[in-house]
Every structure is written in structure tokens, then in C-alpha cells.
PDB file of C-alpha atoms in Angstrom:
ATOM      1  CA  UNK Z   1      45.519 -15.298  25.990  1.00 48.00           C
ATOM      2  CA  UNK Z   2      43.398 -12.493  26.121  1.00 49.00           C
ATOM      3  CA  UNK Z   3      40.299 -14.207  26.288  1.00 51.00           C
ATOM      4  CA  UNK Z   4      41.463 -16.411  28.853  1.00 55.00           C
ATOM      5  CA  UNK Z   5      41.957 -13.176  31.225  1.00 45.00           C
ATOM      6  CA  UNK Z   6      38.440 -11.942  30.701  1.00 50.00           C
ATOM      7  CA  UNK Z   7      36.799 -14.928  31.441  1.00 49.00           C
ATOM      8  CA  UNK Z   8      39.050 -15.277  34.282  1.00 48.00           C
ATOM      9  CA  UNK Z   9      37.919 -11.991  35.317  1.00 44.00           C
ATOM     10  CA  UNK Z  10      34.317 -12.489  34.595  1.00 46.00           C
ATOM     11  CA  UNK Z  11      34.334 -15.737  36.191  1.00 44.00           C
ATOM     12  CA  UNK Z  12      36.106 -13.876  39.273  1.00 44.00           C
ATOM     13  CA  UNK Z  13      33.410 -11.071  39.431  1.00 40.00           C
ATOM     14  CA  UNK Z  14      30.849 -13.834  39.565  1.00 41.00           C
ATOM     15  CA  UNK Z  15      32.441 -15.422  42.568  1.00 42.00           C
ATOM     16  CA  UNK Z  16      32.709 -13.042  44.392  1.00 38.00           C
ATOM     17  CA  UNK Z  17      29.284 -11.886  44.185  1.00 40.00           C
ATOM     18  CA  UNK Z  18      30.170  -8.359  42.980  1.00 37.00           C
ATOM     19  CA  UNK Z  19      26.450  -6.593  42.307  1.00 38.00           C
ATOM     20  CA  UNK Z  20      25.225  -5.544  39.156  1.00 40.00           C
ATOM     21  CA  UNK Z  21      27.403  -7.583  36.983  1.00 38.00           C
ATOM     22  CA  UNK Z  22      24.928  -9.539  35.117  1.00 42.00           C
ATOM     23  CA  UNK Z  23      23.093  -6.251  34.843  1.00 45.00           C
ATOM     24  CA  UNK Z  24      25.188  -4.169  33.857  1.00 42.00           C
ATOM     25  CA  UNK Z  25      25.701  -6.370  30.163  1.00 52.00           C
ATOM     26  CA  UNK Z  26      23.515  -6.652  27.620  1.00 78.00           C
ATOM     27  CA  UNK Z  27      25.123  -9.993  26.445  1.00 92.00           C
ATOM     28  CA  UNK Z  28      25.906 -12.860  28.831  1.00 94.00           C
ATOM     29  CA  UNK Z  29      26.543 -16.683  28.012  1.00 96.00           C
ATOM     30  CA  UNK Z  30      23.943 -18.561  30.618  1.00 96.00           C
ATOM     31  CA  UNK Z  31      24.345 -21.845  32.089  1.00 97.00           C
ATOM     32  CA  UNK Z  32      21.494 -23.008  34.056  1.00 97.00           C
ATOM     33  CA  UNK Z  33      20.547 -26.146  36.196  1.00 98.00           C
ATOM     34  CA  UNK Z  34      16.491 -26.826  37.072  1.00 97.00           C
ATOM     35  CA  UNK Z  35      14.288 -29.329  38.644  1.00 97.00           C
ATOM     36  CA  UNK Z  36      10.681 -29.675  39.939  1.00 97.00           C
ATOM     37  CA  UNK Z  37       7.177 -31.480  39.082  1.00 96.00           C
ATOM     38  CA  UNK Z  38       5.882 -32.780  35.839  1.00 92.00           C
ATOM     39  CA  UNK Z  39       2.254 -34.034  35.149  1.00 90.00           C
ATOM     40  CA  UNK Z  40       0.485 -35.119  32.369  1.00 85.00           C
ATOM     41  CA  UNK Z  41      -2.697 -33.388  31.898  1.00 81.00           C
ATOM     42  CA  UNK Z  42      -4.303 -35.640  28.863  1.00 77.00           C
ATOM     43  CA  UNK Z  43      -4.580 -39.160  28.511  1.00 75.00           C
ATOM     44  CA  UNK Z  44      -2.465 -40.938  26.103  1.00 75.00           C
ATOM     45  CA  UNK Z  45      -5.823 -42.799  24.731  1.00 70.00           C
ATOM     46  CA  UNK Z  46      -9.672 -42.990  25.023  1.00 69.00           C
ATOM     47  CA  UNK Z  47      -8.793 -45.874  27.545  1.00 72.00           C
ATOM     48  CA  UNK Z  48      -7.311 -43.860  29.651  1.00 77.00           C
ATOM     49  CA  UNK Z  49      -4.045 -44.815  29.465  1.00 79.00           C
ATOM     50  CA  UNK Z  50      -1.211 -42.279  30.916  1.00 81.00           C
ATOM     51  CA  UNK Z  51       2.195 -41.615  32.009  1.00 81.00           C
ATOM     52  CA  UNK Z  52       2.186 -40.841  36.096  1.00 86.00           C
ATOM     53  CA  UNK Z  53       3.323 -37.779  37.543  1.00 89.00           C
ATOM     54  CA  UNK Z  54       7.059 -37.418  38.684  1.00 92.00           C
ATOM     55  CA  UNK Z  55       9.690 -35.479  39.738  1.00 94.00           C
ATOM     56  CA  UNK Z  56      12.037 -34.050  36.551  1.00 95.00           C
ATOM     57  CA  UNK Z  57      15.846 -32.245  36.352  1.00 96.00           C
ATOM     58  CA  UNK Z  58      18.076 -30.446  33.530  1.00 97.00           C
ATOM     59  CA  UNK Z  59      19.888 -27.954  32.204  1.00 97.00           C
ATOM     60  CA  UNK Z  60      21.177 -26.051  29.178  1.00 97.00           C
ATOM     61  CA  UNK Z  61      22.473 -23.237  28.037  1.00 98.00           C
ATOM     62  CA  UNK Z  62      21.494 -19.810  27.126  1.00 97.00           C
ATOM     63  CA  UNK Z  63      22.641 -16.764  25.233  1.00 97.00           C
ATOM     64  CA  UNK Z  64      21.821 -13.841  26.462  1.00 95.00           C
ATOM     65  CA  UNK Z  65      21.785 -11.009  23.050  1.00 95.00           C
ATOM     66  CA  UNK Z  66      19.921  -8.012  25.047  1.00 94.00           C
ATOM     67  CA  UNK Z  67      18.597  -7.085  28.347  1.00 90.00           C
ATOM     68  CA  UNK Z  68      15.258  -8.781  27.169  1.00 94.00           C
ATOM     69  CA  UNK Z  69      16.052 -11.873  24.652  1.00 96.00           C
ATOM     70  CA  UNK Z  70      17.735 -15.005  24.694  1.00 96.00           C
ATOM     71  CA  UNK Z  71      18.192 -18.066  23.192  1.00 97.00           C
ATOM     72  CA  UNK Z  72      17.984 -21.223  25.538  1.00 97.00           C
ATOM     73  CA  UNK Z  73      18.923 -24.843  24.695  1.00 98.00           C
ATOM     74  CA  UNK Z  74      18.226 -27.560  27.555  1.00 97.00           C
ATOM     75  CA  UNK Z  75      17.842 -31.106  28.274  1.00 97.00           C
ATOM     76  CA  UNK Z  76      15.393 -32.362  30.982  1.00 95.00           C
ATOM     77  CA  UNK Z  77      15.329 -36.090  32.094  1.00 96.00           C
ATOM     78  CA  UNK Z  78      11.894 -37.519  33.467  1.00 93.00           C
ATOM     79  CA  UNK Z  79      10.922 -40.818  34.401  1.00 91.00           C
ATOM     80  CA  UNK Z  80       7.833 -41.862  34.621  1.00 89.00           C
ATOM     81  CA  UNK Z  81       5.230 -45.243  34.958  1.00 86.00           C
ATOM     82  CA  UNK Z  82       2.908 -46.277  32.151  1.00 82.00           C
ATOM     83  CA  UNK Z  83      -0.587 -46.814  33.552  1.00 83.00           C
ATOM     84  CA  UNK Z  84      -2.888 -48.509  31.121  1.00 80.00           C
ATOM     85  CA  UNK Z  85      -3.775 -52.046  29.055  1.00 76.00           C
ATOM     86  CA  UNK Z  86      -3.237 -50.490  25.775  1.00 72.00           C
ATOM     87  CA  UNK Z  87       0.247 -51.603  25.530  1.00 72.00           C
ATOM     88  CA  UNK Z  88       1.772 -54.600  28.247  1.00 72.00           C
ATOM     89  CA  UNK Z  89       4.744 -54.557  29.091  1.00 68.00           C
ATOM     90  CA  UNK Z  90       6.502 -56.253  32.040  1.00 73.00           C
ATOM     91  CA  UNK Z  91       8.327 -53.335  33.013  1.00 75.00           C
ATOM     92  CA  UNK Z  92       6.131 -50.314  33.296  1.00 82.00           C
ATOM     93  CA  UNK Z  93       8.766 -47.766  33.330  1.00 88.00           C
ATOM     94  CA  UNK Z  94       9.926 -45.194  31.237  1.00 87.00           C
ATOM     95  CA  UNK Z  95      12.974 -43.135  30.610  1.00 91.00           C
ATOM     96  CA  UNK Z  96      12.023 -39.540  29.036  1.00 90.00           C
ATOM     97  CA  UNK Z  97      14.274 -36.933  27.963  1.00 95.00           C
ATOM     98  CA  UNK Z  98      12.863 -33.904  26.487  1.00 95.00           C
ATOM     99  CA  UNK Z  99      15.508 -31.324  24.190  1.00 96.00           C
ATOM    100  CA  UNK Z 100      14.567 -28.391  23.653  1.00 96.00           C
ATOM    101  CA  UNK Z 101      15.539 -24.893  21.519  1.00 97.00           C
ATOM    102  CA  UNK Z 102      13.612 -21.755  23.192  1.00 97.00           C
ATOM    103  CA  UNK Z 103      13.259 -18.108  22.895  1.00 98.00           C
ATOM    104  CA  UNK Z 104      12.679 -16.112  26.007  1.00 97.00           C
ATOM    105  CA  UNK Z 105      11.449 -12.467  26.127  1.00 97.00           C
ATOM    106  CA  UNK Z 106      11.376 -10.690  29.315  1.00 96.00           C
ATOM    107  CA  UNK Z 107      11.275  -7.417  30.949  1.00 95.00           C
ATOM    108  CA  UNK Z 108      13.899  -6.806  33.729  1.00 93.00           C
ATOM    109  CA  UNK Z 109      13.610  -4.427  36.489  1.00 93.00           C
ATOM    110  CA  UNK Z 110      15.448  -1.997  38.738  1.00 91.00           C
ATOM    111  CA  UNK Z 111      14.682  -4.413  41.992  1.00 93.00           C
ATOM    112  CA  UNK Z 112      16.002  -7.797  40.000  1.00 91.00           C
ATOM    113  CA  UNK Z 113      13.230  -9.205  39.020  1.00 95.00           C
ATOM    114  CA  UNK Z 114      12.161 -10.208  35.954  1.00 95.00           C
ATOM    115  CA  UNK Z 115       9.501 -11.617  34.730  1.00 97.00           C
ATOM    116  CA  UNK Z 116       9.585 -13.399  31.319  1.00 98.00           C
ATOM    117  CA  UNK Z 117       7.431 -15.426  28.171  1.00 98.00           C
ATOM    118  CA  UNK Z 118       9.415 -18.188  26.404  1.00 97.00           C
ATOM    119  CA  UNK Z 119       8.073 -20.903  23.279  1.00 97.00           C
ATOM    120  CA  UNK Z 120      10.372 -23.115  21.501  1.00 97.00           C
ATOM    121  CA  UNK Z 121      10.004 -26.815  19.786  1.00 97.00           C
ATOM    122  CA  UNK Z 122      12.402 -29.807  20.266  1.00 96.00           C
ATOM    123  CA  UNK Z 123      12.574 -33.699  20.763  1.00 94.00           C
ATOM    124  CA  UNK Z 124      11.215 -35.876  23.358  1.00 91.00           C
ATOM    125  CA  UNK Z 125      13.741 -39.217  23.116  1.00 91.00           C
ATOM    126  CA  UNK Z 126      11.278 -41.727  25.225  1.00 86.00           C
ATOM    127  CA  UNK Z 127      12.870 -45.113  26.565  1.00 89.00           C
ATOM    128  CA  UNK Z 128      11.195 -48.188  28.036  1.00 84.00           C
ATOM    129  CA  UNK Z 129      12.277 -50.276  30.514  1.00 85.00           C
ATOM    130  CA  UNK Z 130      10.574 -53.793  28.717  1.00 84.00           C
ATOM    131  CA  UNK Z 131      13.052 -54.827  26.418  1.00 80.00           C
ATOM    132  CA  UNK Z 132       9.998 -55.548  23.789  1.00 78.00           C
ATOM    133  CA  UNK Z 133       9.243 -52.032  23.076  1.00 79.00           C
ATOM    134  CA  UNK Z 134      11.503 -50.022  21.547  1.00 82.00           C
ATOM    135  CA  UNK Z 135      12.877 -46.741  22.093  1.00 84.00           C
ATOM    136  CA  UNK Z 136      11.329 -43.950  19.836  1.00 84.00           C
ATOM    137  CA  UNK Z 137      11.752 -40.020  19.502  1.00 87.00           C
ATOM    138  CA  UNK Z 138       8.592 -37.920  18.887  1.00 86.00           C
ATOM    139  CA  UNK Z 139       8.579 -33.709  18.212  1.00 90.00           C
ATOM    140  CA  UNK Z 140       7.169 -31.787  20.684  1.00 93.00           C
ATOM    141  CA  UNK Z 141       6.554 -28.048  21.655  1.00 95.00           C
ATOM    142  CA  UNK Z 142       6.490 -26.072  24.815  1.00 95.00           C
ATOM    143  CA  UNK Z 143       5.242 -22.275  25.863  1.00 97.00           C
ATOM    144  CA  UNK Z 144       5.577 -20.955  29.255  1.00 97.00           C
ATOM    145  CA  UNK Z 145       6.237 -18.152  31.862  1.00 98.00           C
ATOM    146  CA  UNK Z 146       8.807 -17.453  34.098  1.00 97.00           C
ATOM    147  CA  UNK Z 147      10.872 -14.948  36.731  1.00 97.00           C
ATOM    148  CA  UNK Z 148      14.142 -14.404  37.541  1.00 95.00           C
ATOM    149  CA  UNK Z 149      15.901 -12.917  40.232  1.00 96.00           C
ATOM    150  CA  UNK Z 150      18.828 -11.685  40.136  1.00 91.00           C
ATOM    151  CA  UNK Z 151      21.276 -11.900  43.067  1.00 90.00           C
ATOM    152  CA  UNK Z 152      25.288 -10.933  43.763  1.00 86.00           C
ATOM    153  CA  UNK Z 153      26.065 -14.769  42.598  1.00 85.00           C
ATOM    154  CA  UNK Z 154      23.857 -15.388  39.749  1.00 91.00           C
ATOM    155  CA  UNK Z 155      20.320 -16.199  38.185  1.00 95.00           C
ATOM    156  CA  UNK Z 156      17.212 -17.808  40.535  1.00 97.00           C
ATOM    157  CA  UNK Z 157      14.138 -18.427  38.561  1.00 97.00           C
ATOM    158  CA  UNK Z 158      11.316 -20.506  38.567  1.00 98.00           C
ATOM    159  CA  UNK Z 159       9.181 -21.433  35.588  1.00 97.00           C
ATOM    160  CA  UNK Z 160       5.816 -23.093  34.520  1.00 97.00           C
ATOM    161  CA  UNK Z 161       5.072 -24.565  31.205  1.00 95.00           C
ATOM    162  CA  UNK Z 162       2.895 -26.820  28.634  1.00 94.00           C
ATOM    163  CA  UNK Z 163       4.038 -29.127  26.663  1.00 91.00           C
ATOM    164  CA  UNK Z 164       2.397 -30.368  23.251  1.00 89.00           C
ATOM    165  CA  UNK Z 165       3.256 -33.575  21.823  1.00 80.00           C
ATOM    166  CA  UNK Z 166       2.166 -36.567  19.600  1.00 76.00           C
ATOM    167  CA  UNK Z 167       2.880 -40.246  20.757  1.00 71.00           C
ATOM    168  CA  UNK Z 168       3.132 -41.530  17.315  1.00 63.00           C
ATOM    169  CA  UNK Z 169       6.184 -44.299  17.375  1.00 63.00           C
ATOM    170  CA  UNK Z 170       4.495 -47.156  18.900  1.00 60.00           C
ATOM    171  CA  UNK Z 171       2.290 -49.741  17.006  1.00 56.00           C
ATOM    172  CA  UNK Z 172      -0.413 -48.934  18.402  1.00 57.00           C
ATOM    173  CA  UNK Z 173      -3.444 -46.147  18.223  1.00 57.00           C
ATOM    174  CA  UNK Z 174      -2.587 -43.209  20.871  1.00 65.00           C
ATOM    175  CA  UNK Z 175      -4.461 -40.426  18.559  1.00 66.00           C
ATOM    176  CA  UNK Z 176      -4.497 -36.688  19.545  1.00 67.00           C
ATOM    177  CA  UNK Z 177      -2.474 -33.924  21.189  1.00 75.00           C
ATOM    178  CA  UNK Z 178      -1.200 -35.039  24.437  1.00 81.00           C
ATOM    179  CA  UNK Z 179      -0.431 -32.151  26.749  1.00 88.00           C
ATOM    180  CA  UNK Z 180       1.735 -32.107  29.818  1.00 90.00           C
ATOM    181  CA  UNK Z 181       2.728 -29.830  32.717  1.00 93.00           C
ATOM    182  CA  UNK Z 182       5.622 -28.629  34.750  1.00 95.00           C
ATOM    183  CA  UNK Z 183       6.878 -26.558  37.430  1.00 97.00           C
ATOM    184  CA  UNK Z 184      10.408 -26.161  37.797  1.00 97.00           C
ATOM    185  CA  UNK Z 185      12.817 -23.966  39.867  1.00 98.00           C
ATOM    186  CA  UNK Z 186      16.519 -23.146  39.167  1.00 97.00           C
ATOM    187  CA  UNK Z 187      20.062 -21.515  39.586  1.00 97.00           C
ATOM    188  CA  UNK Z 188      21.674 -19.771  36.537  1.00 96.00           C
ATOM    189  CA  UNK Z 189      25.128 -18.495  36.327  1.00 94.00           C
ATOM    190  CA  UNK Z 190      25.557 -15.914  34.161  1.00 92.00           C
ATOM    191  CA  UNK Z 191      29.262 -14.946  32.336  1.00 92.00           C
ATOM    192  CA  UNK Z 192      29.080 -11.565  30.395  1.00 90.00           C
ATOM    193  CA  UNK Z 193      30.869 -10.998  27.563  1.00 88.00           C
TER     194      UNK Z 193
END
């Protein structure tokens, strides 16, 4: 019952937009929503072969253990267009979703913003449309940079990172380090605890 009450109350705080709350604890469970522009940066193959540039969204969670650290966990959903003759499929596109596991270090200040470094590794689940290629998951890492701003009613931030990855399920020879790009803005709510 008791816990019930004081997420009730934090939850209250929150919507009503009183200031400081977020600030005022050191340890906050975050729940975040983003979206913005991904690009791939390397080709998939000496041919030139590539994924095309698209719009992404996601979320996640984070736990906030001090002022300056947290632990993130998101999902991000992309889909893109296979550009190439490598492979030939009859339906060019394809369904990405990237998980991920991050730690973020940052350095708040007295105006509300703060700026922030994050790394972390996870899964990239990718999904084609031609039902003669099969879906595959490949490992991938990602390090970035970021800024938040805090309001009276949560989190805004905005956030650029790379992503490194290895297209390694199909039968056929993508070789090397593919690395992507992304720009992404979002809205955080933040419930101390």
C-alpha cells in the first residue's frame, strides 16, 4: 500500500509540473520515447550495396543511480530499402529493430541542461520483406552524445550516435564493419524514487 501512495504522489508531482523534482533525486526510474533520422554511412559490400536512409522511433527505459549515471535499455524500429545486386529479392524492404543496453554519464547543471556521453552493445533483429530470405539477428554496438533539458513535466533531449555492426547471417559475402548514423530527439518522464 505504501508504495502505491508514493508513486501516486510522484506520479502527481510530475503532472503537475512541480519544479525541481527530477532534480532534486539522485535516483529516478526513466521512461523515454525518441524518434528522428538514421543513415548508413558504409556500404554493406565492395559493390556498393546499402540500406537507404529513413526515418526511425523507440523507447526504453532507464535507471537513473546518481545525478550523473544511468543505465538505459531501448528498442528502436527502422525500416529501410536494400539497394544493391548482391542479394535479389522481390521485395526490397526491410524491417530493423535495434536493442540495446547503455550506460550514460553526464554532467547536469544549475540551468537544466545537461549534457551527456553514453556506449552500450545489443542486438540488431533484421527482417525482410521477400519471403526467400530469412530473418537473422546480428550484435552490434553504439557510442554517442547527448543533452537533456529538464523542464516542470519531464526530460527533452536529443542525441547523436554511431553504430558498429557486422552483417554476417546471410549467405552471402558482406565483409567488414558497417557503420551507421542517427539523430534522434525525445521526451522522458522521469519518477523518483
Amino acid at each position: 500500500m505504501m508504495t502505491r501512495v508514493r508513486w501516486s504522489v510522484a506520479l502527481a508531482l510530475i503532472a503537475l509540473g512541480v519544479p525541481g523534482v527530477a532534480e532534486a533525486q539522485s535516483k529516478a526510474l526513466v521512461l523515454f520515447v525518441n524518434g528522428g533520422r538514421w543513415t548508413t554511412i558504409s556500404n554493406l559490400g565492395a559493390a556498393g550495396d546499402r540500406f537507404t536512409a529513413d526515418w526511425t522511433y523507440g523507447g526504453g527505459v532507464g535507471l537513473q543511480l546518481s545525478p550523473k549515471v544511468a543505465f538505459r535499455a531501448s528498442a528502436m524500429r527502422l525500416r529501410t530499402t536494400y539497394i544493391g545486386d548482391t542479394i535479389t529479392p522481390d521485395d526490397r524492404d526491410v524491417t530493423r529493430v535495434y536493442y540495446m543496453g547503455d550506460l550514460q554519464v553526464g554532467w547536469p547543471t544549475a540551468t537544466g541542461w545537461a549534457p551527456y556521453v553514453y556506449f552500450g552493445a545489443g542486438a540488431v533483429a533484421t527482417d525482410p520483406d521477400d519471403a526467400s530470405l530469412e530473418s537473422f539477428t546480428d550484435f552490434v554496438s553504439r557510442g554517442g552524445i547527448g543533452v537533456n533539458y529538464l523542464t516542470k513535466v519531464g526530460v527533452l533531449f536529443l542525441e547523436m550516435d554511431g553504430w558498429l555492426w557486422r552483417l554476417n547471417s546471410l549467405d552471402v559475402s558482406f565483409e567488414g564493419v558497417k557503420f551507421e548514423f542517427s539523430v534522434r530527439m525525445g521526451y522522458a518522464f522521469v519518477i523518483p524514487f
